Short mmCIF file of C-alpha atoms in Angstrom, two decimals:
data_model
loop_
_atom_site.label_atom_id
_atom_site.label_comp_id
_atom_site.label_asym_id
_atom_site.label_seq_id
_atom_site.Cartn_x
_atom_site.Cartn_y
_atom_site.Cartn_z
CA MET A 27 0.00 0.00 0.00
CA THR A 28 1.47 3.35 -1.00
CA ARG A 29 1.02 6.23 1.40
CA GLY A 30 -0.62 9.05 -0.53
CA GLY A 31 -1.12 12.78 -0.05
CA CYS A 32 -4.21 14.69 1.09
CA ASN A 33 -7.06 13.49 -1.15
CA ASP A 34 -9.88 15.55 0.32
CA ARG A 35 -9.22 19.29 0.50
CA SER A 36 -12.83 20.46 0.65
CA ALA A 37 -13.80 22.84 3.45
CA VAL A 38 -16.79 24.38 5.17
CA PRO A 39 -16.89 27.75 6.95
CA SER A 40 -15.10 27.62 10.29
CA ALA A 41 -17.93 29.59 11.94
CA ALA A 42 -19.95 26.36 11.83
CA CYS A 43 -17.71 25.03 14.60
CA TRP A 44 -19.61 26.91 17.27
CA ALA A 45 -23.12 26.13 18.36
CA SER A 46 -23.63 29.03 20.79
CA PRO A 47 -21.83 32.17 21.98
CA SER A 48 -19.08 32.16 24.56
CA PRO A 49 -20.08 32.46 28.22
CA SER A 50 -17.54 35.25 28.46
CA SER A 51 -19.66 37.45 26.19
CA SER A 52 -21.96 38.18 29.14
CA GLY A 53 -19.04 39.47 31.19
CA ILE A 54 -19.41 36.63 33.72
CA ARG A 55 -16.52 34.36 34.56
CA ARG A 56 -16.96 31.11 36.45
CA SER A 57 -14.77 30.43 39.45
CA ALA A 58 -15.71 26.75 39.72
CA PRO A 59 -13.86 24.17 37.60
CA ALA A 60 -15.44 23.86 34.18
CA ILE A 61 -15.20 21.77 31.04
CA LEU A 62 -14.73 23.66 27.81
CA TYR A 63 -16.44 22.20 24.80
CA LEU A 64 -16.78 22.57 21.13
CA LEU A 65 -19.32 20.67 19.04
CA LEU A 66 -18.19 19.41 15.66
CA LEU A 67 -20.90 17.00 14.50
CA GLY A 68 -21.01 15.69 10.96
CA LEU A 69 -20.67 17.81 7.87
CA ALA A 70 -23.15 20.42 9.03
CA LEU A 71 -21.17 21.39 12.16
CA SER A 72 -17.65 20.41 11.12
CA PRO A 73 -14.84 22.93 10.75
CA PRO A 74 -12.14 22.37 8.19
CA GLY A 75 -10.64 18.94 8.90
CA SER A 76 -8.19 16.87 6.91
CA SER A 77 -8.18 13.55 5.19
CA ALA A 78 -5.32 11.23 4.29
CA ALA A 79 -5.37 8.37 1.83
CA PRO A 80 -6.91 5.18 3.33
CA GLU A 81 -4.42 2.80 4.80
CA ASP A 82 -4.43 -1.00 5.18
CA CYS A 83 -5.82 -1.96 8.62
CA THR A 84 -5.23 -5.71 8.26
CA ASP A 85 -1.59 -5.82 9.33
CA PRO A 86 -1.67 -7.38 12.83
CA THR A 87 1.70 -5.87 13.68
CA GLY A 88 0.29 -2.36 13.58
CA GLU A 89 3.19 -1.30 11.37
CA LYS A 90 0.99 -0.12 8.52
CA GLU A 91 -2.24 1.02 10.08
CA ARG A 92 -1.58 2.49 13.52
CA GLY A 93 2.13 2.44 14.10
CA TRP A 94 1.95 6.20 14.59
CA LEU A 95 -0.36 5.62 17.59
CA ASP A 96 1.15 2.44 18.97
CA GLY A 97 3.38 3.80 21.70
CA GLN A 98 5.57 5.99 19.51
CA ILE A 99 5.56 9.76 19.87
CA ASN A 100 6.87 10.28 16.36
CA GLY A 101 5.68 7.16 14.57
CA ARG A 102 4.10 7.05 11.09
CA HIS A 103 1.11 9.38 10.95
CA PRO A 104 -1.34 9.55 8.07
CA LYS A 105 0.97 12.05 6.41
CA TRP A 106 4.12 12.14 8.51
CA TYR A 107 4.62 15.29 10.58
CA PHE A 108 2.95 18.70 10.92
CA GLY A 109 2.19 21.36 13.57
CA PRO A 110 4.45 23.02 16.14
CA SER A 111 5.06 19.69 17.88
CA GLN A 112 5.68 17.80 14.61
CA LEU A 113 3.46 15.14 16.09
CA HIS A 114 0.51 15.08 13.73
CA GLY A 115 1.99 14.77 10.25
CA LYS A 116 3.23 16.99 7.47
CA THR A 117 1.96 20.52 6.89
CA GLU A 118 0.31 19.48 3.60
CA LEU A 119 -2.17 17.45 5.62
CA VAL A 120 -4.75 20.24 5.41
CA PRO A 121 -8.10 20.37 7.26
CA SER A 122 -11.14 18.91 5.50
CA ALA A 123 -14.77 18.17 6.33
CA THR A 124 -15.88 14.73 7.45
CA GLY A 125 -18.81 13.10 9.15
CA ALA A 126 -16.73 10.17 10.34
CA PHE A 127 -16.23 11.61 13.83
CA ALA A 128 -17.42 14.38 16.14
CA ILE A 129 -15.60 16.33 18.85
CA GLU A 130 -17.26 18.15 21.75
CA PHE A 131 -15.82 20.40 24.42
CA GLN A 132 -18.53 20.14 27.06
CA ASP A 133 -19.21 22.07 30.24
CA SER A 134 -20.41 19.68 32.93
CA PHE A 135 -21.67 22.61 35.04
CA ASP A 136 -23.82 24.15 32.33
CA GLY A 137 -25.38 21.47 30.18
CA SER A 138 -23.76 21.41 26.78
CA LYS A 139 -23.09 25.11 26.33
CA VAL A 140 -20.34 25.82 23.83
CA THR A 141 -17.44 28.13 24.63
CA ASP A 142 -14.34 29.18 22.76
CA ALA A 143 -12.34 30.14 25.85
CA TYR A 144 -10.43 28.44 28.64
CA TYR A 145 -9.74 29.40 32.26
CA PRO A 146 -6.41 28.55 33.95
CA ASN A 147 -6.20 25.26 35.86
CA ARG A 148 -9.73 24.12 35.00
CA ASN A 149 -10.41 20.63 33.67
CA TYR A 150 -11.99 20.25 30.25
CA THR A 151 -13.30 17.18 28.44
CA ILE A 152 -12.67 16.65 24.75
CA GLN A 153 -15.40 14.14 23.89
CA LEU A 154 -14.53 12.20 20.74
CA THR A 155 -17.15 10.00 19.03
CA CYS A 156 -16.46 8.09 15.79
CA VAL A 157 -18.77 6.21 13.39
CA SER A 158 -16.74 3.08 14.14
CA SER A 159 -13.74 2.27 16.25
CA CYS A 160 -11.02 4.86 15.86
CA ALA A 161 -7.69 5.95 17.20
CA PHE A 162 -6.75 9.53 17.97
CA LEU A 163 -3.95 11.86 18.83
CA ALA A 164 -4.68 15.19 20.61
CA THR A 165 -2.46 18.13 21.59
CA VAL A 166 -3.10 21.65 22.83
CA GLU A 167 -0.42 24.00 21.61
CA GLU A 168 0.67 27.61 21.51
CA GLY A 169 1.78 28.95 18.17
CA ILE A 170 1.22 28.44 14.48
CA THR A 171 1.74 25.39 12.30
CA SER A 172 4.89 26.79 10.73
CA THR A 173 6.76 26.59 14.04
CA SER A 174 8.28 23.30 15.11
CA SER A 175 8.78 23.04 18.87
CA LYS A 176 7.51 20.62 21.47
CA ASP A 177 8.09 23.46 23.97
CA GLN A 178 4.80 24.88 22.77
CA TRP A 179 2.66 22.06 24.21
CA ARG A 180 0.39 23.53 26.87
CA GLY A 181 -1.77 22.10 29.63
CA LEU A 182 -1.94 18.57 30.96
CA PHE A 183 -3.63 15.51 29.47
CA LEU A 184 -4.86 13.40 32.33
CA ALA A 185 -4.66 9.62 32.80
CA PRO A 186 -5.88 6.92 33.44
CA ALA A 187 -8.44 5.88 30.85
CA MET A 188 -12.06 6.95 31.20
CA THR A 189 -15.33 5.02 30.84
CA ARG A 190 -18.02 6.67 28.76
CA GLY A 191 -21.57 5.29 28.55
CA ALA A 192 -21.65 1.68 27.34
CA TYR A 193 -18.05 1.86 26.22
CA THR A 194 -15.53 0.69 28.76
CA GLY A 195 -11.81 0.27 28.63
CA ASN A 196 -11.40 3.32 26.40
CA GLU A 197 -7.69 3.29 26.90
CA TYR A 198 -5.60 6.33 26.10
CA SER A 199 -2.36 7.55 27.47
CA GLY A 200 -1.45 11.00 28.70
CA GLN A 201 2.02 12.41 28.63
CA ALA A 202 1.91 15.21 31.19
CA GLY A 203 1.83 18.57 29.48
CA LYS A 204 2.26 16.88 26.07
CA PHE A 205 -0.43 14.84 24.34
CA GLY A 206 -3.32 12.42 24.69
CA ALA A 207 -3.62 9.38 22.44
CA ALA A 208 -5.30 6.00 22.01
CA LYS A 209 -2.26 3.77 21.56
CA SER A 210 -3.39 0.16 21.94
CA SER A 211 -5.02 -1.49 18.93
CA THR A 212 -6.74 -4.00 21.25
CA THR A 213 -8.69 -1.37 23.20
CA LEU A 214 -9.81 1.00 20.48
CA SER A 215 -13.33 2.39 20.86
CA GLN A 216 -15.89 4.54 19.16
CA SER A 217 -15.95 6.97 22.10
CA TYR A 218 -13.31 8.68 24.21
CA ALA A 219 -13.56 11.18 27.05
CA ILE A 220 -10.21 12.93 26.74
CA MET A 221 -9.47 14.90 29.90
CA TRP A 222 -7.32 18.03 29.59
CA GLN A 223 -6.35 20.47 32.30
CA ALA A 224 -5.64 24.07 31.32
CA PRO A 225 -2.27 25.57 32.28
CA PRO A 226 -2.28 26.78 35.91
CA ALA A 227 -0.60 30.13 35.23
CA LEU A 228 -2.45 33.07 33.71
CA THR A 229 -0.73 34.01 30.43
CA TYR A 230 -3.62 35.40 28.30
CA LEU A 231 -2.33 33.21 25.45
CA GLY A 232 -4.54 31.94 22.69
CA LEU A 233 -4.16 28.16 22.24
CA THR A 234 -4.86 25.70 19.44
CA VAL A 235 -6.45 22.28 19.97
CA ARG A 236 -5.13 19.87 17.33
CA VAL A 237 -6.79 16.46 16.87
CA THR A 238 -5.88 13.70 14.40
CA VAL A 239 -8.32 10.77 14.10
CA VAL A 240 -7.95 7.48 12.20
CA VAL A 241 -11.28 5.72 11.65
CA ASP A 242 -11.23 1.90 11.29
CA ASN A 243 -13.39 0.82 8.36
CA THR A 244 -12.40 -2.87 8.63
CA THR A 245 -10.07 -2.87 5.66
CA THR A 246 -9.03 0.77 5.52
CA CYS A 247 -7.86 3.32 8.05
CA GLU A 248 -8.62 6.85 6.88
CA GLY A 249 -6.99 9.78 8.75
CA PHE A 250 -8.62 13.12 9.52
CA PHE A 251 -7.36 16.29 11.22
CA ARG A 252 -8.84 19.42 12.79
CA GLU A 253 -7.55 22.56 14.53
CA ILE A 254 -9.59 24.65 16.96
CA SER A 255 -8.56 28.08 18.25
CA VAL A 256 -9.23 28.66 21.95
CA ARG A 257 -8.81 32.07 23.57
CA SER A 258 -8.15 32.95 27.20
CA LEU A 259 -11.33 33.62 29.17
CA VAL A 260 -9.39 36.26 31.15
CA VAL A 261 -8.57 39.33 29.04
CA CYS A 262 -5.98 41.91 30.08
CA GLY A 263 -7.13 45.49 29.63
CA ASP A 264 -10.89 44.88 29.56
CA GLY A 265 -11.48 46.63 32.89
CA LEU A 266 -12.78 43.45 34.56
CA LYS A 267 -10.16 42.36 37.05
CA ASP A 268 -10.12 38.62 37.54
CA ASP A 269 -8.97 36.98 40.77
CA LEU A 270 -5.91 35.70 38.90
CA GLU A 271 -4.93 39.17 37.69
CA ALA A 272 -2.78 41.54 39.70
CA CYS A 273 -4.68 44.48 38.21
CA ASP A 274 -6.77 45.54 35.21
CA ASP A 275 -7.29 49.27 34.66
CA ASP A 276 -9.18 49.06 31.34
CA ASN A 277 -6.18 49.84 29.14
CA LEU A 278 -2.89 48.40 27.93
CA LEU A 279 -0.72 51.40 28.84
CA ASN A 280 2.43 51.47 30.94
CA SER A 281 3.41 54.03 33.62
CA ASP A 282 -0.11 54.35 35.08
CA GLY A 283 0.27 51.75 37.82
CA CYS A 284 -1.07 48.75 35.89
CA ASN A 285 1.15 47.88 32.94
CA ALA A 286 0.39 46.47 29.50
CA THR A 287 0.40 42.88 30.84
CA CYS A 288 -1.83 43.70 33.86
CA GLY A 289 1.03 43.66 36.33
CA ILE A 290 1.37 46.24 39.12
CA GLU A 291 4.25 48.62 38.47
CA LEU A 292 6.85 49.48 41.09
CA GLY A 293 5.86 52.55 43.09
CA TRP A 294 2.11 51.88 42.86
CA THR A 295 -0.66 49.94 44.57
CA CYS A 296 -3.81 48.75 42.77
CA ALA A 297 -5.87 47.21 45.57
CA GLU A 298 -9.03 49.30 45.03
CA PHE A 299 -11.71 49.46 42.33
CA LEU A 300 -13.26 52.44 40.64
CA PRO A 301 -16.74 52.98 42.17
CA GLY A 302 -19.31 50.49 40.92
CA THR A 303 -16.85 48.60 38.70
CA LYS A 304 -14.29 45.80 38.67
CA THR A 305 -11.72 48.18 37.15
CA SER A 306 -8.53 48.58 39.16
CA LYS A 307 -7.81 51.93 40.77
CA CYS A 308 -4.06 52.40 41.02
CA THR A 309 -2.45 54.89 43.43
CA ARG A 310 1.06 56.34 43.36
CA ALA A 311 2.87 55.72 46.64
CA LYS A 312 3.89 59.12 48.04
CA VAL A 313 3.62 61.51 50.99
CA VAL A 314 0.47 63.66 50.98
CA PHE A 315 0.74 67.19 52.42
CA GLN A 316 -2.08 69.37 53.68
CA PRO A 317 -2.43 72.01 52.44
CA THR A 318 -1.82 70.56 48.99
CA SER A 319 -0.59 73.97 47.81
CA LEU A 320 2.56 73.32 49.88
CA LEU A 321 2.35 76.88 51.26
CA VAL A 322 1.53 78.06 54.80
CA SER A 323 1.74 81.55 56.33
CA VAL A 324 2.72 82.55 59.85
CA GLU A 325 3.04 85.93 61.56
CA GLU A 326 6.18 86.79 63.48
CA GLY A 327 5.99 85.44 67.01
CA ARG A 328 3.30 82.88 66.21
CA GLN A 329 3.00 79.22 65.17
CA VAL A 330 1.60 77.45 62.13
CA THR A 331 0.91 73.75 61.40
CA TYR A 332 0.66 71.48 58.38
CA SER A 333 -0.01 67.74 58.17
CA MET A 334 1.42 64.69 56.43
CA SER A 335 -0.02 61.27 55.57
CA LEU A 336 0.59 58.60 52.94
CA SER A 337 -1.35 58.16 49.71
CA THR A 338 -1.68 54.40 50.05
CA PHE A 339 -0.99 51.48 52.37
CA LEU A 340 2.37 50.05 53.34
CA ALA A 341 3.41 46.46 52.82
CA PRO A 342 3.18 44.45 56.07
CA GLY A 343 6.08 45.15 58.38
CA ARG A 344 7.33 48.10 56.32
CA PHE A 345 7.73 51.74 57.35
CA VAL A 346 8.21 55.29 56.06
CA PHE A 347 10.37 57.84 57.93
CA ILE A 348 9.92 61.58 57.21
CA GLU A 349 12.32 64.13 58.70
CA VAL A 350 11.67 67.89 58.60
CA HIS A 351 14.77 70.04 58.06
CA ASP A 352 15.10 73.71 59.02
CA ASP A 353 15.96 76.23 56.34
CA LEU A 354 19.26 77.68 57.53
CA LEU A 355 20.15 79.33 54.23
CA SER A 356 17.71 82.24 54.37
CA THR A 357 17.01 84.97 56.92
CA ALA A 358 13.38 83.90 57.09
CA GLY A 359 14.38 80.27 57.53
CA ARG A 360 16.67 81.08 60.45
CA SER A 361 13.70 82.63 62.24
CA LEU A 362 11.73 79.35 62.05
CA SER A 363 11.99 76.25 64.19
CA VAL A 364 10.16 72.91 64.45
CA VAL A 365 8.23 72.58 67.69
CA GLY A 366 8.34 69.07 69.14
CA ALA A 367 9.09 66.10 66.92
CA SER A 368 10.87 66.64 63.63
CA ILE A 369 10.95 62.95 62.64
CA PHE A 370 7.67 61.18 61.84
CA THR A 371 7.06 57.46 61.33
CA PHE A 372 4.34 55.63 59.42
CA ASP A 373 3.90 51.87 59.68
CA ASP A 374 1.20 49.23 59.30
CA THR A 375 0.31 49.07 63.01
CA THR A 376 0.47 52.01 65.44
CA ASN A 377 0.99 54.82 62.91
CA PRO A 378 -1.37 54.00 60.02
CA TRP A 379 -0.68 55.37 56.55
CA ASN A 380 -3.99 57.25 56.33
CA VAL A 381 -3.87 58.99 59.75
CA SER A 382 -2.37 62.48 59.42
CA GLN A 383 0.55 63.57 61.57
CA THR A 384 1.01 67.27 62.37
CA VAL A 385 4.13 69.39 61.98
CA THR A 386 4.27 72.57 64.12
CA ILE A 387 6.46 75.49 63.06
CA SER A 388 7.24 78.50 65.26
CA SER A 389 8.39 81.90 64.01
CA SER A 390 10.54 84.13 66.25
CA ASN A 391 9.61 87.77 66.78
CA ASN A 392 11.73 90.85 65.96
CA ASP A 393 11.29 94.59 65.88
CA MET A 394 12.47 95.10 62.34
CA ILE A 395 10.35 96.20 59.45
CA ASP A 396 11.45 93.40 57.16
CA GLY A 397 8.16 92.68 55.36
CA ALA A 398 6.93 89.27 54.20
CA ARG A 399 9.60 86.73 53.38
CA ASP A 400 9.64 83.06 52.44
CA ALA A 401 11.49 80.07 53.84
CA MET A 402 11.61 76.51 52.47
CA LEU A 403 11.38 73.53 54.82
CA ASN A 404 12.87 70.38 53.32
CA HIS A 405 11.80 66.81 54.01
CA SER A 406 13.86 63.66 53.66
CA VAL A 407 11.90 60.45 53.11
CA SER A 408 13.26 56.95 53.68
CA SER A 409 11.42 53.65 53.47
CA ASP A 410 12.00 49.92 53.25
CA ASP A 411 8.75 49.58 51.30
CA PRO A 412 9.87 49.32 47.64
CA ASN A 413 6.93 51.38 46.41
CA PHE A 414 7.72 54.42 48.54
CA ALA A 415 11.47 53.98 48.17
CA GLU A 416 11.05 54.08 44.39
CA PHE A 417 9.10 57.34 44.36
CA TYR A 418 11.44 59.22 46.71
CA ARG A 419 14.71 58.14 45.18
CA GLY A 420 16.35 61.56 44.81
CA VAL A 421 13.07 63.47 45.32
CA VAL A 422 12.74 65.83 48.31
CA PRO A 423 9.28 67.37 48.84
CA ASN A 424 9.28 70.90 50.30
CA MET A 425 6.87 73.11 52.24
CA MET A 426 7.08 76.88 51.77
CA VAL A 427 6.53 78.99 54.91
CA ARG A 428 5.67 82.66 54.36
CA VAL A 429 6.56 84.81 57.38
CA THR A 430 4.52 88.02 57.65
CA ASP A 431 5.81 91.11 59.43
CA ASN A 432 4.03 92.36 62.56
CA ASP A 433 6.09 95.57 62.86
CA VAL A 434 4.63 98.95 61.82
CA PRO A 435 6.96 101.83 60.96
CA GLY A 436 6.77 104.72 63.51
CA LEU A 437 8.51 107.34 65.68
CA ARG A 438 8.29 107.28 69.43
CA VAL A 439 8.02 110.77 71.03
CA THR A 440 8.09 111.21 74.79
CA LYS A 441 6.09 114.48 74.88
CA ARG A 442 3.18 115.79 72.91
CA SER A 443 3.41 119.45 74.04
CA LEU A 444 6.18 121.84 75.11
CA THR A 445 6.37 125.37 76.60
CA VAL A 446 9.30 127.70 75.93
CA HIS A 447 9.86 131.44 76.59
CA GLU A 448 11.69 134.12 74.72
CA ASP A 449 13.45 135.06 77.95
CA GLY A 450 15.54 131.84 77.65
CA ALA A 451 13.44 129.16 79.37
CA SER A 452 13.66 126.04 77.15
CA ASP A 453 12.08 122.58 77.08
CA SER A 454 13.10 119.18 75.70
CA TYR A 455 11.76 115.80 74.63
CA SER A 456 13.19 112.48 73.42
CA ILE A 457 12.65 110.54 70.21
CA SER A 458 13.42 106.95 69.11
CA LEU A 459 12.27 104.57 66.41
CA GLY A 460 9.42 102.12 66.82
CA THR A 461 11.13 99.48 64.67
CA GLN A 462 14.68 98.52 63.87
CA PRO A 463 16.09 99.54 60.50
CA VAL A 464 16.99 96.80 58.06
CA PRO A 465 20.61 95.71 58.61
CA GLY A 466 22.99 97.88 56.62
CA SER A 467 20.76 100.94 56.58
CA SER A 468 20.08 103.98 58.83
CA VAL A 469 17.08 106.21 59.43
CA ALA A 470 17.33 110.01 59.68
CA VAL A 471 14.75 112.17 61.49
CA THR A 472 14.77 115.85 60.44
CA ILE A 473 12.96 118.33 62.72
CA THR A 474 11.47 121.51 61.23
CA SER A 475 8.82 124.10 62.13
CA PRO A 476 6.73 126.51 60.04
CA SER A 477 7.60 129.11 62.69
CA SER A 478 11.33 128.80 62.30
CA ASN A 479 11.77 132.49 63.14
CA GLN A 480 10.31 131.80 66.56
CA ILE A 481 11.40 128.20 67.38
CA ARG A 482 14.68 126.34 67.02
CA THR A 483 15.71 122.80 67.97
CA VAL A 484 19.05 121.31 68.96
CA PRO A 485 19.75 119.08 67.15
CA ASN A 486 17.51 119.52 64.13
CA ARG A 487 18.51 116.13 62.63
CA VAL A 488 18.89 112.78 64.45
CA LEU A 489 20.37 109.65 62.87
CA PHE A 490 19.37 106.15 64.03
CA THR A 491 21.27 102.97 63.15
CA PRO A 492 20.31 99.28 63.63
CA LEU A 493 22.24 99.53 66.94
CA THR A 494 20.79 102.82 68.25
CA TRP A 495 17.24 102.73 66.82
CA ASN A 496 15.62 102.25 70.27
CA VAL A 497 17.97 104.54 72.26
CA PRO A 498 16.08 107.79 73.05
CA GLN A 499 17.73 110.90 71.61
CA VAL A 500 17.12 114.23 73.42
CA VAL A 501 15.92 117.20 71.39
CA SER A 502 16.07 120.65 73.09
CA VAL A 503 13.61 123.34 72.00
CA TYR A 504 14.25 127.08 72.34
CA ALA A 505 12.19 130.21 71.66
CA VAL A 506 13.79 132.91 69.51
CA ASP A 507 13.64 136.39 71.00
CA ASN A 508 12.37 138.60 68.16
CA PHE A 509 12.02 141.72 70.31
CA ILE A 510 8.40 141.96 69.31
CA VAL A 511 5.52 141.90 71.71
CA ASP A 512 3.53 139.07 70.07
CA GLY A 513 2.03 137.34 73.09
CA THR A 514 1.64 133.58 73.29
CA VAL A 515 2.17 131.81 69.98
CA SER A 516 1.43 128.13 69.18
CA THR A 517 3.33 126.19 66.55
CA VAL A 518 4.24 122.59 65.62
CA LEU A 519 7.40 120.64 65.10
CA ASP A 520 7.52 118.42 62.00
CA HIS A 521 9.52 115.16 62.07
CA ASN A 522 10.45 113.87 58.64
CA VAL A 523 11.65 110.23 58.67
CA SER A 524 13.75 108.99 55.77
CA ALA A 525 16.10 106.13 54.99
CA VAL A 526 19.70 107.06 54.48
CA THR A 527 21.16 104.03 52.66
CA ALA A 528 18.38 101.44 52.25
CA GLY A 529 14.73 100.78 52.90
CA GLY A 530 12.11 103.50 52.89
CA GLY A 531 10.55 106.07 55.19
CA GLY A 532 7.72 108.49 55.65
CA ALA A 533 6.79 111.57 57.64
CA ASP A 534 5.32 111.76 61.10
CA ASN A 535 4.16 115.28 62.03
CA ASN A 536 4.05 116.00 65.74
#
């Protein structure tokens, strides 16, 4: 008998393989073990299969008819080798239609509902029924037929043999993670319940079920072949997080916490869901300041507070340390100090991540008119939690403190009225500044009167420095004898305040 090529290359539409929609189309995934099944009955429901030239089935040695199934992984198939595993025959053994056998992937938990998807670690039954006794070879593989690699076998074919209905002793062998096959010519049957367990790990891979069947027609053994595509029931990026997924944020983007393969990225947590959904909500691990503007204001001589917490939870047994550092580089910063603790700890027990801790800052008082000025408080963050350590590698968050001045420019005068006489009786008063000049500048006070022909002062100009601003300076007032009988005369002394080298000034008339 000469082994021929593929005689029957007719085909029917592959859509006829499926009898009903996938359970996954409703958005519901089963957590209980299930059995995936696909119905391929007769010509009406058959996908493209393949046919090889009939072979002689009368050789008792099995060399001619079923040597390819009789205990040899790579024995003689209907047309030698094909497929990624090179286990089924040559690639020219193309699918064709046949009514000689039927294959079902059946769900024992839901009647005979058809699905085109698998769920990790569930058991599925490939139910094979032939018109007469038949032998089979089944694999579930990743990849296309042009690739040759046994490394692409997926899942686990389970042994021992199964009993189905009136047929007993339906012997087939399972090579773990490899293939299922009827290999003994003395125990061939018309019906086989081929048990396959899906891979335990979630990979989202699409798989291909490949089945070769040889039907025994007494004197001939005709070979047929079919391929069935099976998708993963769990889909990354669909916004429906499965229990096997680390996260699923409804996209396939990186750098948003949940990456393109639905893995949680370093520096993020994704333990929550968006309200009313099964879509992962991912949060960047960082320190949260209140106010979020990172700006607080404090008046000289008073205190101000701000608070710190964490944006998300810590891993068990991990911590975050935050230390507040004074700003010693600026004048405003040197006037600030941390009241109480300057180091704060967050952990997963006594100092929870979402309970705010308060930082108190005190501003010292002075008598200078120095206006509003800003200081920057730095924070160093250290953590043995990889998420927080990743975010704060080289990043130092700051809080700006704006110090407002409580000093009002002014001139202190010890007397508000004086009496002097033309006969020589004089009077005096003292003046000083209400606030200290800015370092490096001086303030001059010039004393004048609209009645300068009747009143004179000694001195008529007083200079105050940052060292003498609050030291009273005596001003003597004299009446000028004009040799005119003019009675009692009232007048005023004007005090004009001005900066000599820096700052500003005004006038205070007394």
